[in-house]
Structures are given as structure tokens and as C-alpha cells.
Coordinates of C-alpha atoms and ligand atoms in Angstrom, one line a residue:
M25 CA 0.0 0.0 -0.1
T26 CA 1.1 3.5 -0.7
T27 CA 1.3 5.9 2.2
S28 CA -0.2 8.9 0.4
R29 CA -4.0 9.4 0.4
R30 CA -5.6 6.1 -0.1
R31 CA -8.9 6.2 -1.8
Y32 CA -12.0 3.9 -1.9
H33 CA -15.0 3.4 -4.0
I34 CA -18.2 1.5 -3.4
T35 CA -20.7 0.7 -6.1
T36 CA -24.0 -0.5 -4.5
F37 CA -26.6 -2.8 -6.3
G38 CA -30.0 -3.9 -4.9
C39 CA -32.2 -3.0 -2.0
Q40 CA -32.1 -0.6 0.9
M41 CA -30.5 -3.2 3.1
N42 CA -27.5 -3.2 0.8
K43 CA -27.4 0.6 0.7
A44 CA -27.4 0.7 4.5
D45 CA -24.7 -1.9 4.5
S46 CA -22.6 0.2 2.1
E47 CA -23.0 3.3 4.3
R48 CA -21.5 1.3 7.2
M49 CA -18.6 -0.1 5.1
A50 CA -17.9 3.4 3.9
G51 CA -17.9 4.5 7.5
I52 CA -15.4 1.9 8.3
L53 CA -13.1 2.7 5.4
E54 CA -13.2 6.4 6.3
D55 CA -12.4 5.6 9.8
M56 CA -9.3 3.8 8.5
G57 CA -8.2 6.9 6.7
F58 CA -9.4 6.2 3.2
E59 CA -11.1 8.9 1.1
W60 CA -14.1 8.6 -1.1
S61 CA -13.4 8.4 -4.8
E62 CA -16.4 8.8 -7.1
D63 CA -14.5 7.2 -10.0
P64 CA -13.4 3.5 -9.3
N65 CA -10.5 4.0 -11.6
Y66 CA -8.8 6.2 -9.0
A67 CA -9.5 4.1 -6.0
D68 CA -7.1 1.8 -4.2
V69 CA -10.0 -0.2 -2.6
I70 CA -13.0 -1.0 -4.6
V71 CA -16.2 -2.6 -3.1
Y72 CA -19.0 -4.1 -5.2
N73 CA -21.9 -4.5 -2.9
T74 CA -23.9 -6.9 -4.9
C75 CA -27.5 -8.2 -5.3
T76 CA -28.7 -11.5 -6.6
I77 CA -32.6 -11.2 -6.3
R78 CA -32.9 -11.7 -10.1
D79 CA -30.4 -13.0 -12.7
N80 CA -29.9 -9.6 -14.3
A81 CA -28.9 -8.1 -11.0
E82 CA -26.3 -10.8 -10.6
Q83 CA -24.8 -10.5 -14.1
K84 CA -24.1 -6.9 -13.6
V85 CA -21.5 -7.2 -11.2
Y86 CA -19.5 -9.6 -13.5
S87 CA -19.1 -7.0 -16.1
Y88 CA -18.0 -4.4 -13.6
L89 CA -15.6 -6.7 -12.1
G90 CA -14.0 -7.8 -15.4
R91 CA -12.8 -4.2 -16.0
Q92 CA -11.3 -3.8 -12.6
A93 CA -9.7 -7.3 -12.6
K94 CA -7.8 -6.2 -15.8
R95 CA -6.7 -3.0 -14.0
K96 CA -5.3 -5.0 -11.3
H97 CA -2.7 -6.5 -13.6
E98 CA -1.1 -3.0 -14.0
Q99 CA -1.7 -1.9 -10.3
P100 CA -1.2 -4.9 -8.1
N101 CA -1.9 -3.0 -5.0
L102 CA -5.4 -2.5 -6.0
I103 CA -7.8 -4.3 -3.6
L104 CA -10.9 -5.8 -5.1
I105 CA -13.9 -6.7 -2.8
V106 CA -17.1 -8.3 -3.6
A107 CA -19.6 -7.8 -0.7
G108 CA -23.3 -8.5 -0.3
C109 CA -25.6 -11.2 -1.7
V110 CA -23.8 -12.4 -4.8
A111 CA -20.7 -12.9 -2.5
Q112 CA -22.8 -14.9 0.0
Q113 CA -24.3 -17.0 -2.8
E114 CA -21.1 -17.7 -4.7
G115 CA -18.5 -17.7 -2.0
E116 CA -15.3 -19.6 -3.1
A117 CA -16.7 -20.0 -6.6
L118 CA -16.2 -16.3 -7.1
L119 CA -12.5 -16.6 -6.5
R120 CA -12.3 -19.2 -9.1
R121 CA -14.2 -17.1 -11.6
V122 CA -12.2 -13.9 -10.7
P123 CA -8.9 -14.9 -9.2
E124 CA -7.9 -11.3 -8.9
L125 CA -10.4 -10.8 -6.0
D126 CA -8.9 -10.1 -2.6
L127 CA -12.0 -10.4 -0.4
V128 CA -15.5 -12.0 -0.9
M129 CA -17.7 -11.1 2.0
G130 CA -21.4 -11.9 2.7
P131 CA -23.8 -9.3 4.1
Q132 CA -23.5 -10.6 7.6
H133 CA -19.9 -9.5 7.6
A134 CA -20.3 -5.9 6.6
N135 CA -19.4 -4.6 10.1
R136 CA -16.2 -6.7 10.1
L137 CA -14.6 -5.0 7.1
K138 CA -11.8 -3.5 9.0
D139 CA -10.6 -7.0 10.4
L140 CA -11.2 -8.7 7.0
L141 CA -9.1 -5.9 5.2
Q142 CA -6.3 -6.4 7.8
Q143 CA -6.1 -10.1 6.7
V144 CA -5.9 -9.0 3.1
F145 CA -3.1 -6.6 4.0
D146 CA -1.3 -9.5 5.6
G147 CA -1.4 -11.2 2.2
N148 CA -4.3 -13.4 2.3
Q149 CA -7.2 -13.9 -0.1
V150 CA -10.3 -14.0 2.1
V151 CA -13.7 -15.6 2.0
A152 CA -16.1 -14.6 4.7
T153 CA -19.5 -16.2 4.3
E154 CA -20.0 -18.3 7.3
P155 CA -23.3 -17.4 9.3
I156 CA -22.6 -15.3 12.2
H157 CA -24.3 -13.2 14.9
I158 CA -24.3 -9.7 13.6
M159 CA -22.3 -7.5 15.8
E160 CA -23.6 -4.2 16.6
D161 CA -21.4 -1.7 14.7
I162 CA -19.2 0.6 16.5
T163 CA -18.3 2.6 13.4
K164 CA -20.4 5.5 12.4
P165 CA -21.9 5.0 8.9
R166 CA -21.0 7.5 6.2
R167 CA -24.6 8.3 5.2
D168 CA -25.4 9.6 1.7
S169 CA -28.0 11.9 2.9
K170 CA -28.1 14.5 5.6
V171 CA -31.9 14.4 5.8
T172 CA -33.2 10.9 5.7
A173 CA -31.6 7.9 7.1
W174 CA -32.0 4.1 7.2
V175 CA -32.0 2.3 10.5
N176 CA -31.9 -1.5 10.4
V177 CA -34.3 -3.1 12.9
I178 CA -34.1 -6.8 11.8
Y179 CA -31.6 -8.6 9.6
G180 CA -32.3 -11.7 7.6
C181 CA -35.4 -13.6 6.8
N182 CA -37.0 -16.8 8.2
E183 CA -39.6 -17.0 5.3
R184 CA -39.4 -19.6 2.6
C185 CA -41.0 -18.0 -0.4
T186 CA -40.2 -20.5 -3.1
Y187 CA -38.8 -18.0 -5.5
C188 CA -36.6 -16.0 -3.3
V189 CA -32.8 -16.1 -2.5
V190 CA -33.0 -13.7 0.4
P191 CA -33.1 -16.3 3.2
N192 CA -30.2 -18.1 1.7
V193 CA -28.0 -15.0 1.4
R194 CA -29.1 -12.9 4.3
G195 CA -29.5 -15.7 6.9
V196 CA -31.9 -16.2 9.8
E197 CA -33.8 -13.2 11.5
Q198 CA -31.8 -11.2 14.0
S199 CA -33.6 -8.3 15.6
R200 CA -31.7 -5.4 17.2
T201 CA -32.7 -4.4 20.6
P202 CA -35.2 -1.5 21.0
E203 CA -32.5 0.4 23.0
A204 CA -29.9 0.0 20.2
I205 CA -32.5 1.2 17.6
R206 CA -33.6 4.2 19.7
A207 CA -30.0 5.2 20.5
E208 CA -29.2 5.2 16.8
M209 CA -32.3 7.5 16.1
V210 CA -31.4 9.8 18.9
E211 CA -28.0 10.2 17.4
L212 CA -29.6 10.9 14.1
G213 CA -32.0 13.5 15.5
R214 CA -29.0 15.3 17.2
L215 CA -27.2 15.4 13.9
G216 CA -30.1 17.0 12.3
Y217 CA -31.8 14.1 10.4
K218 CA -35.5 14.6 10.0
E219 CA -36.6 11.2 8.6
V220 CA -36.0 7.6 9.5
T221 CA -36.9 4.6 7.6
L222 CA -36.8 1.4 9.8
L223 CA -35.7 -1.6 7.7
G224 CA -36.2 -5.3 7.6
Q225 CA -36.7 -7.8 4.8
N226 CA -39.9 -8.9 6.8
I227 CA -40.2 -6.1 9.3
D228 CA -43.3 -7.5 10.8
A229 CA -41.1 -10.3 12.2
Y230 CA -39.3 -7.8 14.3
G231 CA -38.9 -9.0 18.0
R232 CA -39.8 -12.6 17.4
D233 CA -36.3 -13.6 18.2
L234 CA -36.0 -11.3 21.3
P235 CA -36.8 -12.6 24.7
G236 CA -39.9 -11.9 26.7
V237 CA -43.7 -12.4 26.4
T238 CA -46.6 -10.2 27.5
P239 CA -49.3 -11.4 30.0
E240 CA -51.5 -11.9 26.9
G241 CA -48.9 -14.3 25.5
R242 CA -47.7 -11.9 22.7
H243 CA -44.0 -11.3 22.0
K244 CA -43.0 -8.6 24.2
H245 CA -41.1 -6.7 21.4
T246 CA -43.1 -6.2 18.2
L247 CA -42.9 -3.6 15.4
T248 CA -46.0 -1.8 16.8
D249 CA -44.3 -1.6 20.3
L250 CA -41.1 -0.4 18.7
L251 CA -43.0 2.4 16.9
Y252 CA -44.4 3.6 20.3
Y253 CA -41.0 3.3 21.8
V254 CA -39.1 5.4 19.2
H255 CA -41.7 7.9 18.4
D256 CA -40.8 10.7 20.6
V257 CA -37.1 10.8 19.6
P258 CA -36.3 14.6 19.4
G259 CA -35.6 16.0 15.9
I260 CA -37.0 13.0 14.0
E261 CA -40.1 14.3 12.3
R262 CA -41.1 11.4 10.1
I263 CA -40.9 7.7 10.6
R264 CA -41.3 5.1 7.8
F265 CA -40.9 1.3 7.7
A266 CA -40.4 -1.4 5.2
T267 CA -41.0 -4.1 4.1
S268 CA -44.3 -5.4 5.5
H269 CA -45.5 -9.0 4.8
P270 CA -49.3 -9.5 4.6
R271 CA -49.0 -12.8 6.5
Y272 CA -48.1 -10.9 9.7
F273 CA -49.6 -7.5 9.2
T274 CA -51.8 -6.6 12.2
E275 CA -54.6 -4.4 12.8
R276 CA -52.8 -3.1 16.0
L277 CA -49.9 -1.9 13.7
I278 CA -52.4 0.0 11.5
R279 CA -53.9 1.5 14.5
A280 CA -50.5 2.6 15.8
C281 CA -49.7 4.3 12.5
A282 CA -53.1 6.1 12.6
E283 CA -52.3 7.3 16.2
L284 CA -48.7 8.2 16.0
P285 CA -48.3 11.6 14.2
K286 CA -44.7 11.0 13.0
V287 CA -45.5 7.6 11.3
C288 CA -46.0 8.5 7.7
E289 CA -49.2 7.6 5.7
H290 CA -47.5 5.1 3.4
F291 CA -47.6 1.3 3.5
H292 CA -45.3 -0.9 1.4
I293 CA -46.9 -4.3 1.4
P294 CA -45.9 -6.7 -1.3
F295 CA -48.5 -9.0 -2.6
Q296 CA -46.6 -10.8 -5.3
S297 CA -49.6 -12.3 -7.1
G298 CA -53.4 -11.8 -7.1
D299 CA -54.1 -15.4 -7.5
N300 CA -54.7 -17.8 -4.6
E301 CA -53.2 -20.9 -6.3
V302 CA -50.0 -19.0 -7.3
L303 CA -49.7 -17.4 -3.8
K304 CA -49.9 -21.0 -2.3
R305 CA -47.2 -22.2 -4.5
M306 CA -45.1 -19.1 -3.7
G307 CA -45.4 -20.1 -0.1
R308 CA -46.7 -16.7 0.9
G309 CA -49.3 -17.8 3.5
Y310 CA -52.1 -15.4 2.6
T311 CA -54.9 -15.3 0.1
H312 CA -55.9 -12.2 -2.1
E313 CA -58.9 -12.0 0.0
K314 CA -56.8 -11.4 3.1
Y315 CA -54.6 -8.9 1.2
R316 CA -57.7 -7.0 0.3
R317 CA -58.9 -7.1 3.9
I318 CA -55.7 -5.5 5.0
I319 CA -56.0 -2.7 2.5
D320 CA -59.6 -2.1 3.5
K321 CA -58.5 -1.8 7.2
I322 CA -55.7 0.6 6.3
R323 CA -58.2 2.8 4.4
E324 CA -60.6 2.7 7.3
Y325 CA -58.0 4.0 9.8
V326 CA -55.9 6.1 7.5
P327 CA -58.1 7.0 4.5
D328 CA -55.6 9.0 2.5
A329 CA -52.7 6.4 3.0
A330 CA -50.5 5.5 0.0
I331 CA -50.2 1.9 -0.8
S332 CA -47.3 0.5 -2.7
A333 CA -46.3 -3.1 -3.3
D334 CA -44.1 -5.6 -5.3
A335 CA -45.5 -8.2 -7.8
I336 CA -44.0 -10.9 -9.9
V337 CA -45.3 -12.0 -13.2
G338 CA -44.7 -15.4 -14.8
F339 CA -44.1 -17.5 -11.8
P340 CA -43.7 -21.1 -12.9
G341 CA -47.1 -22.6 -13.9
E342 CA -48.9 -19.1 -14.0
T343 CA -51.7 -19.3 -16.5
E344 CA -53.2 -16.3 -18.3
A345 CA -56.3 -16.5 -16.1
Q346 CA -54.1 -16.4 -13.0
F347 CA -52.1 -13.5 -14.4
E348 CA -55.4 -11.7 -14.9
N349 CA -56.2 -12.1 -11.2
T350 CA -53.0 -10.0 -10.6
L351 CA -54.3 -7.4 -13.0
K352 CA -57.6 -7.5 -11.3
L353 CA -56.1 -6.9 -7.9
V354 CA -54.1 -3.9 -9.2
E355 CA -57.3 -2.6 -10.8
D356 CA -59.3 -2.9 -7.6
V357 CA -56.8 -1.6 -5.0
G358 CA -55.3 1.2 -7.1
F359 CA -51.7 1.3 -6.0
D360 CA -49.8 4.5 -5.7
Q361 CA -46.8 2.7 -6.8
L362 CA -45.9 -1.0 -7.7
N363 CA -42.5 -2.6 -8.3
T364 CA -43.0 -5.3 -10.9
A365 CA -40.7 -8.0 -12.1
A366 CA -40.6 -11.0 -14.4
Y367 CA -40.0 -14.2 -12.4
S368 CA -36.2 -15.0 -12.6
P369 CA -35.3 -18.6 -11.5
R370 CA -32.7 -18.3 -8.6
P371 CA -30.2 -21.0 -7.7
G372 CA -31.0 -22.9 -4.6
T373 CA -34.7 -21.9 -4.6
P374 CA -37.4 -24.6 -5.0
A375 CA -39.4 -22.9 -7.9
A376 CA -36.3 -22.6 -10.1
V377 CA -36.5 -26.3 -10.8
W378 CA -40.2 -26.7 -11.2
E379 CA -41.9 -27.7 -14.3
G380 CA -44.0 -25.1 -16.1
Q381 CA -41.4 -22.3 -16.4
I382 CA -42.9 -19.5 -18.5
S383 CA -41.2 -18.3 -21.6
E384 CA -39.4 -15.0 -21.8
E385 CA -41.9 -13.8 -24.4
V386 CA -44.9 -14.5 -22.2
K387 CA -43.2 -12.9 -19.1
S388 CA -42.3 -9.8 -20.9
D389 CA -45.8 -9.5 -22.5
R390 CA -47.3 -9.9 -19.0
L391 CA -44.8 -7.3 -17.4
Q392 CA -45.7 -4.8 -20.1
R393 CA -49.4 -5.2 -19.7
L394 CA -49.1 -5.0 -15.9
N395 CA -46.9 -1.9 -16.1
R396 CA -49.3 -0.2 -18.4
L397 CA -52.1 -0.7 -15.8
V398 CA -49.8 0.4 -13.0
A399 CA -49.0 3.7 -14.6
M400 CA -52.6 4.3 -15.3
K401 CA -53.7 3.6 -11.7
A402 CA -50.8 5.7 -10.3
A403 CA -51.9 8.7 -12.4
E404 CA -55.4 8.3 -11.1
R405 CA -54.0 8.2 -7.5
S406 CA -51.9 11.3 -8.2
Q407 CA -55.1 13.2 -9.2
R408 CA -56.2 13.6 -5.5
Y409 CA -53.2 15.8 -4.8
M410 CA -54.2 18.5 -7.3
G411 CA -54.7 21.8 -5.5
R412 CA -53.9 20.3 -2.2
I413 CA -51.4 21.5 0.3
E414 CA -48.8 18.9 1.1
E415 CA -45.9 18.8 3.6
V416 CA -42.7 18.1 1.6
L417 CA -39.4 17.3 3.3
V418 CA -36.7 18.8 1.0
E419 CA -33.9 16.4 0.3
D420 CA -32.1 17.7 -2.7
Q421 CA -31.8 19.8 -5.7
N422 CA -33.7 18.5 -8.8
P423 CA -30.9 17.2 -10.8
K424 CA -32.8 18.1 -14.1
D425 CA -33.6 21.6 -13.1
K426 CA -31.3 23.5 -10.7
T427 CA -33.9 26.1 -10.0
Q428 CA -35.9 23.4 -8.3
V429 CA -35.6 21.4 -5.2
M430 CA -37.2 18.0 -4.5
G431 CA -38.5 16.1 -1.6
R432 CA -41.3 13.7 -0.6
T433 CA -44.8 14.1 0.7
R434 CA -45.6 12.1 3.8
T435 CA -47.3 9.6 1.5
N436 CA -43.9 9.2 -0.4
R437 CA -44.8 11.1 -3.7
L438 CA -41.8 12.7 -5.1
T439 CA -42.5 16.5 -5.3
F440 CA -40.7 19.4 -7.1
F441 CA -40.9 23.1 -6.6
T442 CA -39.0 26.3 -7.1
G443 CA -36.5 27.0 -4.4
D444 CA -32.9 27.3 -3.3
I445 CA -31.4 24.1 -2.0
N446 CA -29.0 25.8 0.4
E447 CA -31.9 27.4 2.2
L448 CA -34.4 24.5 2.0
K449 CA -32.4 21.3 2.5
G450 CA -33.9 19.5 5.4
Q451 CA -36.9 21.8 5.9
L452 CA -40.5 20.8 6.0
V453 CA -42.2 23.0 3.4
K454 CA -46.0 23.3 2.7
V455 CA -46.4 23.1 -0.9
K456 CA -49.5 23.7 -3.0
I457 CA -49.7 21.1 -5.7
T458 CA -50.2 22.5 -9.2
E459 CA -49.2 19.7 -11.5
V460 CA -49.6 16.0 -11.1
R461 CA -48.0 13.0 -13.0
A462 CA -48.2 9.3 -12.4
F463 CA -45.2 9.1 -10.0
S464 CA -44.4 12.6 -9.2
L465 CA -45.9 16.1 -8.4
T466 CA -45.0 19.8 -8.9
G467 CA -46.1 22.7 -6.7
E468 CA -45.6 26.0 -5.2
P469 CA -44.2 26.6 -1.7
V470 CA -46.8 28.4 0.6
E471 CA -44.9 28.1 4.0
V472 CA -41.6 26.8 5.3
R473 CA -41.8 25.3 8.8
E474 CA -38.6 25.5 10.8
A475 CA -38.7 22.0 12.1
V476 CA -39.0 21.9 15.9
S477 CA -35.6 20.6 17.0
V478 CA -34.0 19.6 20.3
Ligands
LIG524 N1 -39.0 -9.1 1.7 C1 -39.7 -8.4 0.8 C2 -39.1 -8.5 -0.6 C3 -37.7 -8.9 -0.8 S1 -37.1 -8.9 -2.5 C4 -41.0 -9.3 0.7 O1 -41.3 -10.2 1.3 O2 -41.9 -8.9 -0.1 C5 -37.9 -7.6 -3.4 C6 -38.8 -8.1 -4.3 O3 -38.1 -8.7 -5.5 C7 -39.9 -9.1 -4.0 O4 -40.9 -8.4 -3.4 C8 -40.2 -9.7 -5.3 O5 -41.3 -9.0 -5.9 C9 -39.0 -9.6 -6.1 N2 -38.4 -10.9 -6.4 C10 -37.8 -11.7 -5.4 N3 -37.3 -12.9 -5.9 C11 -37.6 -12.8 -7.3 C12 -37.4 -13.7 -8.3 N4 -36.9 -14.9 -8.2 N5 -37.9 -13.3 -9.5 C13 -38.4 -12.1 -9.8 N6 -38.7 -11.3 -8.8 C14 -38.3 -11.5 -7.5
LIG525 FE1 -37.9 -13.3 0.2 FE2 -40.2 -14.0 1.1 FE3 -38.4 -13.3 2.8 FE4 -39.4 -11.4 1.4 S1 -40.5 -12.6 2.9 S2 -37.3 -11.7 1.7 S3 -39.9 -12.5 -0.5 S4 -38.3 -15.1 1.4
LIG526 FE1 -30.7 -8.0 -3.6 FE2 -29.7 -9.0 -1.3 FE3 -31.3 -7.0 -1.3 S1 -30.3 -10.1 -3.2 S2 -32.7 -7.2 -3.1 S3 -29.4 -6.9 -2.1 S4 -31.2 -8.7 0.2

């Protein structure tokens, strides 16, 4: 290693958990004296924090890696790291495929980056993929935003959805203690953060692995209890959480969201399919009727709530009629946003080897039809904002128009309005909505509220 300024670069693929892990790894590297380099070609340490949820996500990293592996031949001191879910899935096999790699580390090892790098500096090629108890990190994350932050509440997933690699790559559920979560939020509030998103692959499972039961026989620690416990953290004005699982979603949770003013009126509850037979084969543990009842309950308690979800088309054996049940659910519920994907067979998952795999043509046709409907319904949902005054938390400048700033409504709609980012960043602004599109809004500021701080 050179003694001059050493630089690092991280490219992050995948979901919010990966983004949160990258922020912690960046914190560790900065603590070790590395400086951020936007361009990987000027970095001495490169981390690819990878995703393997679908095949196209996995393939991306190989093309990135190929380029840097070549560079390593001219610059032998370059340290190449693959972290995240592809690292966990492939382990040693990655070293055979890309021998230039120095370190392959699964998501559970993110907090150990410093130790692992030390082993690399000592001359080892390291693979860290064994399951471990996730240590609470002592290093401060280097967060991308100064306004909104992610806070992990539960790692891993104990579900067995038959299409999904997450349990294989993220391991079993591990909840953080309410005290650790609250302490992280208190620190965020002190630093001026305004919004926190509590994260878990199946956040409704929060607390199942922590000790204690109530006199009524419930787990002592649940997501609902956690929301009450962290709600009054000074400075934090908005609380969000994701991802919810319909199987465990409770009326008690909806009531808490209605009651607690900081909890935003947005629910992200993936349904995956609108057909009961498909849901059963996915191993999801609910019917479309149950899903609809959850939505009805949400609308009863929080009438204006935004609802978003994930859905998969072309699951093995999905017939045209079954796909139409997904369309029907989307038509009936009217989602504010829906992440859609064509089913992708994943190594080590049951559905990957089932008969009745759907052709790429049919999958892409179904995906297009679903996406058209989603955009139409989202545009309909956006109509209700027209002329309304919405509270927007300003996060950034609009990259496409520097005279504008952008932020989100409490219901998570991206909103643009004219203003100076230097004055408005981190402010809660009342904005009158004057233009609506399917997935974003434009408005005029009517009042800036200095957020009540500590
Ligand atoms: N924990 C969340 C989602 C995690 S993965 C949940 O339970 O809903 C994010 C999304 O990727 C999933 O909701 C699903 O829609 C999609 N997905 C997961 N595996 C997939 C696969 N094999 N093919 C296509 N999409 C998939
Ligand atoms: Fe995957 Fe299902 Fe777990 Fe979500 S709940 S991460 S879809 S196994
Ligand atoms: Fe991808 Fe891993 Fe997240 S597979 S979606 S980065 S949990």
C-alpha cells in the first residue's frame, strides 16, 4: 500500500439493506483513513456490494468486475472486494471465476470489514461467508443523505418464499434491541436528520427472536411496540418502515400508524400475485382476500394512505387467467406505486427447478401489460393531490432543473418546487400542488416550517 492518500470506491446494487450496509462499510473505510473516490479507476480499494435477487442483477457485477480485474494487472496494490448477496451465494466459486479478487464477504460480515481488510493486507485472499451473529457496529456510517436515514431493525428472513434467495443470502432473522435502535435514532436526531426508515426484509417479524412475552402471550417486542418506543425521539419528524408482509400485518400496527403523528401515511406491502393458487405455490401464507382485507382496514383507519407493493409475473405454472387475477387486484386496489418484475429462477430456490417455467416472451408481455395498468392507476391516484397543500421534506436539488428542489410528501410522492437548496435542505415545506404526474408532483411553496428541534 502507498502511504499517500488512499482512496476507496463503493458501487451498490440492490435493495435498501444493501445501501445501509454500504454506508456502514464506507464509515469503516473512512475511519481507517481512506477517502471517497467517485471514480473507481482512481480508487485503491473497490467494493462491489452486490444483489442477486434476479439474474440480471447478478450479471451486472461480473461486467463491472471484469474491467477492474484487468486494471489489477497493472496496479497490483489495488484491492478488489465483492460484498453483499452475490458474495454470499457464490462464496469460493467467485474466487475461481475472478482470481484477482482479494475479499469475498457476505452481508452478515459488513461490520467486520476492517478485520477482513487487515487479513488482506497481511497477504491473504479471504472468503467470509459463514453465518454469524451480527455485531452491533461501533463505526459511524457515512450516510449519503443529511436529511433521511435508514435504521436496520431486523436482519435476515425466516420465510421460505419459493422464488426467493434472500433467506439463503441474508441468513436467519436477528432483531436489534429497541434500545440500540432508539439510540441510533437519537444520534440521528441530534445530527439534524428529519426522517428515518426502519428496515427489515420482513419487518413484521421484528422482535420474534428477542426474549420476553406479555401477559396476553404476545411477544414482548413487536414492530408496533417499537414504533411507540421510538416515536418521541427529538428532531426526527417522520418515521417510515419497510417491508411489510401480509401474513403478519396486524390491525394493531395500522392503529398505531393512525395514532402516531410521525409515522407517515404510506404502507409498502408486497402481494406478489393476485391469484390464490399462485400465492400458495409461492409459499406466501395468505390469500388475495386477506390482502384486500388489510388494504380495507388501512383505508378505514388512514383514508388517505398511499399503498405500494411488489409483484412478480410469470411465476412457474402461472396461467393467463391467474395473471389476470393479478391485473384485477391492481385494478381494484389502485396502488400509488408498484414494483413489478418478471420471475427469474434463482439458484437454490425450489421454484427454479419446477416444471412449467414460463417463456421469456410471455413473461415480458405480462410485465408490459401490468406496467401499463400500474402507470394508469398511479396517475389516477396522483389526481387527488391536485390543488392540495402537502408537507414536503426537502432532500435535494432537482438534478434536471437546478432552480428546483425535490422532496417527498408524507405519502412518499416525489415532489418538485422552485427554491434554493441551500436554504431549504432538510426543511418541511408546505407546498400547494399545481401539477400531477403518475409518479411525481410539482407545486408552489406556501410556507416553510422550521422543524421543531431539540
Ligand atoms: N422481503 C420482501 C421483498 C424482498 S425482495 C417481501 O417479502 O416482499 C424484493 C422483491 O423482489 C420481492 O418483493 C419480489 O417481488 C421480487 N423478487 C424476489 N425474488 C424474485 C425472483 N426470483 N424473480 C423475480 N422477482 C423476485
Ligand atoms: Fe424473500 Fe419472502 Fe423473505 Fe421477502 S419474505 S425476503 S420474498 S423469502
Ligand atoms: Fe438484492 Fe440482497 Fe437486497 S439479493 S434485493 S441486495 S437482500
